[in-house]
Short mmCIF file of C-alpha atoms in Angstrom, two decimals:
data_model
loop_
_atom_site.label_atom_id
_atom_site.label_comp_id
_atom_site.label_asym_id
_atom_site.label_seq_id
_atom_site.Cartn_x
_atom_site.Cartn_y
_atom_site.Cartn_z
CA MET J 1 0.02 -0.01 -0.01
CA LYS J 2 1.28 3.45 -0.82
CA ARG J 3 2.97 5.44 1.88
CA ASP J 4 0.46 8.28 1.64
CA VAL J 5 -2.56 6.05 2.32
CA ILE J 6 -3.68 6.85 5.84
CA LEU J 7 -5.42 4.57 8.32
CA SER J 8 -7.35 6.55 10.95
CA LEU J 9 -7.24 5.21 14.48
CA PHE J 10 -9.03 7.19 17.21
CA ALA J 11 -7.48 10.66 17.26
CA THR J 12 -4.26 9.57 15.53
CA CYS J 13 -3.37 7.93 12.31
CA ALA J 14 -0.63 5.76 10.89
CA ILE J 15 0.69 5.50 7.35
CA VAL J 16 0.12 1.91 6.26
CA GLY J 17 3.38 0.38 5.21
CA GLY J 18 5.26 3.55 6.23
CA ILE J 19 6.13 5.87 9.10
CA TYR J 20 3.56 6.41 11.81
CA VAL J 21 1.92 9.83 11.83
CA ASP J 22 0.32 11.42 14.86
CA LYS J 23 -2.67 13.58 13.90
CA GLY J 24 -3.79 14.59 17.38
CA ASN J 25 -3.04 17.81 19.23
CA PRO J 26 0.71 17.63 20.01
CA TYR J 27 0.26 19.72 23.18
CA LYS J 28 -1.72 16.82 24.65
CA GLN J 29 -0.22 13.49 25.61
CA GLY J 30 0.12 11.13 22.65
CA LEU J 31 -2.08 8.03 22.53
CA LEU J 32 0.76 5.51 22.29
CA LYS J 33 1.96 3.65 25.36
CA VAL J 34 5.70 4.06 25.86
CA GLY J 35 8.37 1.65 27.00
CA GLN J 36 11.70 2.61 28.52
CA ILE J 37 14.99 0.74 28.74
CA THR J 38 18.49 1.75 29.83
CA LEU J 39 21.42 0.73 27.64
CA SER J 40 24.76 0.61 29.39
CA GLU J 41 28.30 -0.39 28.54
CA THR J 42 28.46 -2.94 31.32
CA ILE J 43 25.20 -4.74 30.48
CA VAL J 44 24.77 -4.60 26.70
CA GLY J 45 28.02 -3.10 25.49
CA SER J 46 26.52 0.24 24.48
CA PRO J 47 29.37 2.62 23.60
CA LEU J 48 27.61 5.48 25.42
CA HIS J 49 25.07 5.27 28.23
CA THR J 50 21.61 5.75 26.69
CA ILE J 51 17.99 5.76 27.81
CA ALA J 52 15.53 4.67 25.10
CA PHE J 53 11.84 5.66 25.05
CA PHE J 54 9.74 3.97 22.39
CA PRO J 55 6.15 3.17 21.41
CA LEU J 56 4.94 -0.26 22.49
CA GLU J 57 2.62 -0.55 19.46
CA ASN J 58 3.76 -2.28 16.29
CA GLY J 59 4.80 0.21 13.60
CA ASP J 60 7.61 2.24 12.08
CA TYR J 61 8.68 5.34 13.96
CA PRO J 62 11.18 8.16 13.33
CA VAL J 63 14.15 8.60 15.66
CA VAL J 64 15.04 11.56 17.89
CA ILE J 65 18.53 11.75 19.46
CA PHE J 66 18.57 13.89 22.63
CA LEU J 67 21.62 15.52 24.21
CA GLY J 68 21.29 17.03 27.71
CA GLY J 69 22.73 20.19 29.21
CA LEU J 70 26.29 20.92 30.35
CA ASN J 71 27.69 19.38 27.17
CA THR J 72 25.56 16.26 27.81
CA TYR J 73 26.77 15.91 31.41
CA VAL J 74 23.23 16.55 32.67
CA LEU J 75 22.00 12.98 32.40
CA SER J 76 19.01 12.00 30.28
CA GLU J 77 17.39 10.43 33.33
CA LEU J 78 16.63 14.05 34.46
CA TYR J 79 14.52 14.66 31.32
CA THR J 80 12.29 11.57 31.35
CA VAL J 81 8.94 13.40 31.66
CA VAL J 82 9.50 15.34 28.47
CA LEU J 83 11.28 12.63 26.50
CA SER J 84 8.73 9.91 27.23
CA SER J 85 5.91 12.29 26.30
CA ILE J 86 7.57 12.98 22.93
CA ALA J 87 7.81 9.22 22.35
CA SER J 88 4.07 8.89 22.97
CA HIS J 89 3.50 10.84 19.74
CA GLY J 90 5.26 8.19 17.70
CA PHE J 91 9.04 8.47 18.07
CA PHE J 92 11.97 6.43 19.26
CA VAL J 93 13.70 8.88 21.57
CA PHE J 94 17.28 8.12 22.63
CA GLY J 95 18.76 10.19 25.44
CA VAL J 96 22.56 9.82 25.04
CA ASP J 97 24.98 10.55 27.90
CA TYR J 98 28.63 11.04 27.08
CA GLN J 99 29.78 10.03 30.58
CA PHE J 100 28.11 7.78 33.13
CA PRO J 101 28.17 8.06 36.02
CA VAL J 102 29.04 11.75 36.04
CA TYR J 103 29.84 11.97 39.74
CA ASP J 104 31.57 9.67 42.20
CA GLU J 105 30.51 9.07 45.82
CA ARG J 106 32.17 12.41 46.78
CA MET J 107 30.05 14.26 44.19
CA GLN J 108 33.11 15.03 42.11
CA PHE J 109 33.41 14.50 38.38
CA THR J 110 34.58 10.97 37.70
CA LYS J 111 36.73 12.15 34.78
CA PRO J 112 37.22 15.88 35.36
CA GLN J 113 40.03 16.22 32.85
CA LYS J 114 37.66 15.21 30.06
CA TYR J 115 34.75 17.54 30.93
CA GLY J 116 33.63 19.43 27.86
CA LYS J 117 36.13 17.72 25.56
CA GLN J 118 33.90 15.16 23.91
CA ASP J 119 35.00 13.08 21.00
CA ILE J 120 32.12 13.86 18.62
CA ASP J 121 32.72 10.67 16.68
CA LYS J 122 31.54 8.63 19.71
CA PHE J 123 28.02 10.02 19.19
CA PHE J 124 28.02 8.78 15.59
CA LYS J 125 29.29 5.39 16.74
CA GLN J 126 26.48 5.28 19.26
CA LEU J 127 23.95 6.01 16.52
CA THR J 128 25.27 3.12 14.45
CA TRP J 129 25.26 0.84 17.48
CA LEU J 130 21.63 1.73 18.28
CA GLU J 131 20.55 1.02 14.73
CA ASN J 132 22.11 -2.46 14.92
CA TYR J 133 20.93 -3.18 18.46
CA PHE J 134 17.27 -2.39 17.79
CA ARG J 135 17.07 -4.40 14.57
CA ASN J 136 14.19 -6.89 15.15
CA ARG J 137 14.42 -6.40 18.91
CA THR J 138 11.14 -4.65 19.64
CA GLU J 139 7.60 -4.79 18.25
CA SER J 140 7.99 -1.18 17.14
CA THR J 141 10.70 -0.33 14.62
CA PRO J 142 12.96 2.76 14.68
CA VAL J 143 13.42 4.36 11.25
CA PHE J 144 16.95 5.72 11.32
CA ASN J 145 16.76 7.33 7.89
CA SER J 146 14.30 9.74 9.45
CA THR J 147 16.34 11.03 12.42
CA GLY J 148 16.24 14.38 14.20
CA LEU J 149 18.49 15.97 16.78
CA LEU J 150 17.18 17.49 20.02
CA CYS J 151 19.32 19.22 22.62
CA HIS J 152 19.17 21.34 25.76
CA SER J 153 21.52 24.11 26.89
CA SER J 154 25.18 23.49 26.00
CA GLY J 155 24.34 20.02 24.80
CA CYS J 156 23.44 22.04 21.72
CA ASP J 157 27.10 22.89 21.21
CA VAL J 158 27.56 19.15 20.56
CA SER J 159 24.53 19.14 18.25
CA VAL J 160 25.93 21.96 16.13
CA LYS J 161 29.24 20.16 15.78
CA MET J 162 27.50 16.93 14.80
CA ILE J 163 25.40 18.67 12.17
CA LYS J 164 28.41 20.46 10.71
CA GLU J 165 30.32 17.18 10.55
CA LYS J 166 27.60 14.88 9.11
CA ARG J 167 24.62 16.92 8.05
CA ASN J 168 23.17 14.13 5.83
CA ILE J 169 22.39 11.91 8.84
CA PHE J 170 19.77 14.29 10.25
CA LYS J 171 16.56 15.68 8.77
CA SER J 172 15.82 18.37 11.35
CA THR J 173 16.98 19.76 14.69
CA ALA J 174 15.46 21.49 17.71
CA PHE J 175 17.53 23.57 20.12
CA LEU J 176 16.01 24.00 23.60
CA GLU J 177 17.48 27.03 25.39
CA PRO J 178 20.75 26.45 23.54
CA PHE J 179 24.28 27.58 24.20
CA THR J 180 26.93 27.11 21.54
CA ALA J 181 30.28 28.77 21.03
CA ASP J 182 30.22 27.68 17.38
CA VAL J 183 28.61 30.86 16.02
CA ASP J 184 31.37 32.41 13.94
CA SER J 185 30.03 31.50 10.53
CA PRO J 186 26.60 31.13 8.89
CA ILE J 187 25.06 27.65 8.76
CA LYS J 188 23.49 27.22 5.33
CA ASN J 189 22.55 23.58 5.10
CA GLY J 190 18.79 23.71 4.44
CA MET J 191 17.98 21.72 7.60
CA PRO J 192 14.75 22.78 9.38
CA ALA J 193 15.59 24.11 12.82
CA LEU J 194 13.66 25.29 15.89
CA MET J 195 15.37 27.65 18.31
CA TYR J 196 13.52 27.74 21.63
CA GLY J 197 14.24 30.12 24.51
CA THR J 198 12.78 31.09 27.87
CA GLN J 199 12.59 34.44 29.58
CA LEU J 200 14.32 33.49 32.83
CA SER J 201 17.19 31.67 31.14
CA GLU J 202 18.75 35.04 30.28
CA GLU J 203 18.28 36.47 33.79
CA GLY J 204 20.36 35.91 36.93
CA LEU J 205 23.34 33.73 36.07
CA LYS J 206 22.27 33.78 32.40
CA CYS J 207 22.24 30.04 31.74
CA ALA J 208 21.45 31.05 28.16
CA ILE J 209 24.07 33.60 27.18
CA PRO J 210 23.07 36.38 24.74
CA GLY J 211 25.18 36.18 21.59
CA PHE J 212 25.52 32.42 21.97
CA ASP J 213 21.90 31.34 22.43
CA TYR J 214 18.67 30.78 20.48
CA ASN J 215 18.52 34.23 18.84
CA LYS J 216 22.13 33.96 17.65
CA LEU J 217 21.49 30.49 16.22
CA TYR J 218 18.46 31.82 14.41
CA ASP J 219 20.54 34.65 12.96
CA ILE J 220 23.24 32.41 11.53
CA TRP J 221 20.92 29.59 10.37
CA SER J 222 19.45 29.48 6.89
CA CYS J 223 15.80 28.89 6.00
CA PRO J 224 13.80 26.99 7.21
CA ARG J 225 14.08 28.28 10.78
CA ILE J 226 11.82 29.21 13.70
CA VAL J 227 12.57 31.09 16.90
CA MET J 228 10.33 31.18 19.99
CA ASN J 229 10.84 32.77 23.44
CA VAL J 230 8.45 31.70 26.22
CA ALA J 231 7.57 34.12 29.05
CA ASP J 232 7.81 33.40 32.78
CA PHE J 233 9.80 30.12 32.70
CA GLY J 234 13.48 29.25 33.10
CA HIS J 235 16.33 27.02 32.09
CA CYS J 236 15.75 24.20 34.60
CA ASP J 237 11.97 24.06 34.41
CA ILE J 238 12.19 21.41 31.71
CA LEU J 239 13.83 18.97 34.14
CA ASP J 240 12.17 16.13 36.08
CA PRO J 241 11.14 17.09 39.64
CA ALA J 242 14.41 15.87 41.26
CA GLY J 243 16.60 17.82 38.82
CA TRP J 244 14.41 20.89 39.05
CA GLU J 245 14.53 20.86 42.81
CA MET J 246 18.33 20.73 42.87
CA CYS J 247 18.56 23.64 40.40
CA HIS J 248 15.90 25.61 42.27
CA VAL J 249 17.51 25.20 45.69
CA THR J 250 21.05 25.98 44.53
CA HIS J 251 19.91 28.88 42.26
CA PHE J 252 22.21 27.49 39.59
CA CYS J 253 19.82 28.87 37.00
CA LYS J 254 16.86 31.10 37.61
CA THR J 255 13.62 29.09 37.91
CA THR J 256 9.97 29.80 38.41
CA ASN J 257 8.13 28.29 41.37
CA ASP J 258 6.64 24.81 41.11
CA THR J 259 3.04 25.98 40.52
CA HIS J 260 2.86 25.37 36.75
CA LEU J 261 5.74 22.98 36.10
CA THR J 262 3.49 20.10 34.97
CA GLU J 263 1.85 22.41 32.47
CA TYR J 264 5.21 23.73 31.32
CA ARG J 265 6.78 20.29 30.71
CA GLN J 266 3.72 19.33 28.73
CA PHE J 267 4.15 22.48 26.69
CA VAL J 268 7.83 21.77 25.94
CA GLN J 269 7.01 18.24 24.74
CA GLY J 270 4.18 19.69 22.66
CA VAL J 271 6.35 22.24 20.88
CA THR J 272 9.00 19.64 20.21
CA SER J 273 6.56 16.95 19.13
CA ALA J 274 4.80 19.32 16.73
CA PHE J 275 8.08 20.27 15.12
CA PHE J 276 9.22 16.66 14.68
CA ILE J 277 5.76 15.46 13.54
CA SER J 278 6.05 18.04 10.78
CA THR J 279 9.67 17.43 9.81
CA LEU J 280 10.17 13.69 10.52
CA GLN J 281 6.66 12.17 10.24
CA GLY J 282 5.81 14.38 7.27
CA LEU J 283 2.59 15.94 8.57
CA THR J 284 3.71 19.41 7.41
CA LYS J 285 0.60 21.24 8.62
CA ASP J 286 1.61 20.53 12.22
CA ILE J 287 4.26 23.23 11.95
CA SER J 288 1.43 25.66 12.55
CA TYR J 289 1.45 24.53 16.21
CA VAL J 290 4.91 26.10 16.41
CA THR J 291 4.49 29.13 14.12
CA THR J 292 0.94 30.37 14.81
CA SER J 293 0.58 32.27 18.10
CA ASN J 294 -3.12 31.47 18.72
CA LEU J 295 -2.34 27.73 18.60
CA ILE J 296 0.44 28.06 21.20
CA PRO J 297 -0.93 27.70 24.74
CA LEU J 298 1.67 29.72 26.70
CA LYS J 299 2.56 33.39 26.61
CA LEU J 300 5.38 34.25 24.22
CA LEU J 301 7.81 37.14 24.20
CA GLU J 302 8.98 36.38 20.68
CA LEU J 303 7.86 34.27 17.74
CA LYS J 304 9.10 34.51 14.19
CA SER J 305 9.76 32.07 11.38
CA ASP J 306 11.39 31.85 7.98
CA ILE J 307 10.02 28.64 6.51
CA ASN J 308 8.90 29.49 2.99
CA CYS J 309 12.23 28.77 1.34
#
């Protein structure tokens, strides 16, 4: 059956014989039940520690590679609420950690001399390993020729380097409150990109640094590109409760209170899911959930797009 023949199922639909497509409201939880497994070097020989979130329903699903903050030293296990919710919309989501564990029993870096000096090639080796490992292993099937990159904070510096090195591997990329020092030259690769910022991330300690953050990436990126800045929330509000609490108590980054965090995390997964449903699943109209202000449920300080290339 042709790839564009659609089989409706409740509020969602799947392309018969092709990639699953979610046709529900991305700001709501997806209808797919999600499984989670941890892949480690000691147990399965994974080159890099990885948490996988994936639909439990039979079908073909695009892949999203996620890199956490502090150059991926903020572990993926602190982002499980958002990552599992994205998976519920029909994605294999792999949270990849460059180093695990990050801290020893004295709460010191286990390999301090290597902090921030990642070998980018290891991430590509991990991608190849994941593709081999998940071949015929689960009921659901990851489609690695439809892969996107997702990052938070300075994990986005790694993303930019990966894209510049092997652009053809990825179809689209989303930068959540990014920091990257790699802003000296324009990036003209035709890859759809979402640059997402928050109001509080540029206040206090400035965990998103002006001149190296979402607005700068938007400036140097070529069409298609989208930039969004959300009011009233901060850099750590995306994290799971334990990670948020640590950030909130230490004032490492400026945070809001805990009144609307559940709503906010659901919003972040919705923005991200809408972007990847459009760019990886092929339901192009879903980009309106990211570019049209009256479809976006939180207050914005900035929204602009350049997508008609």
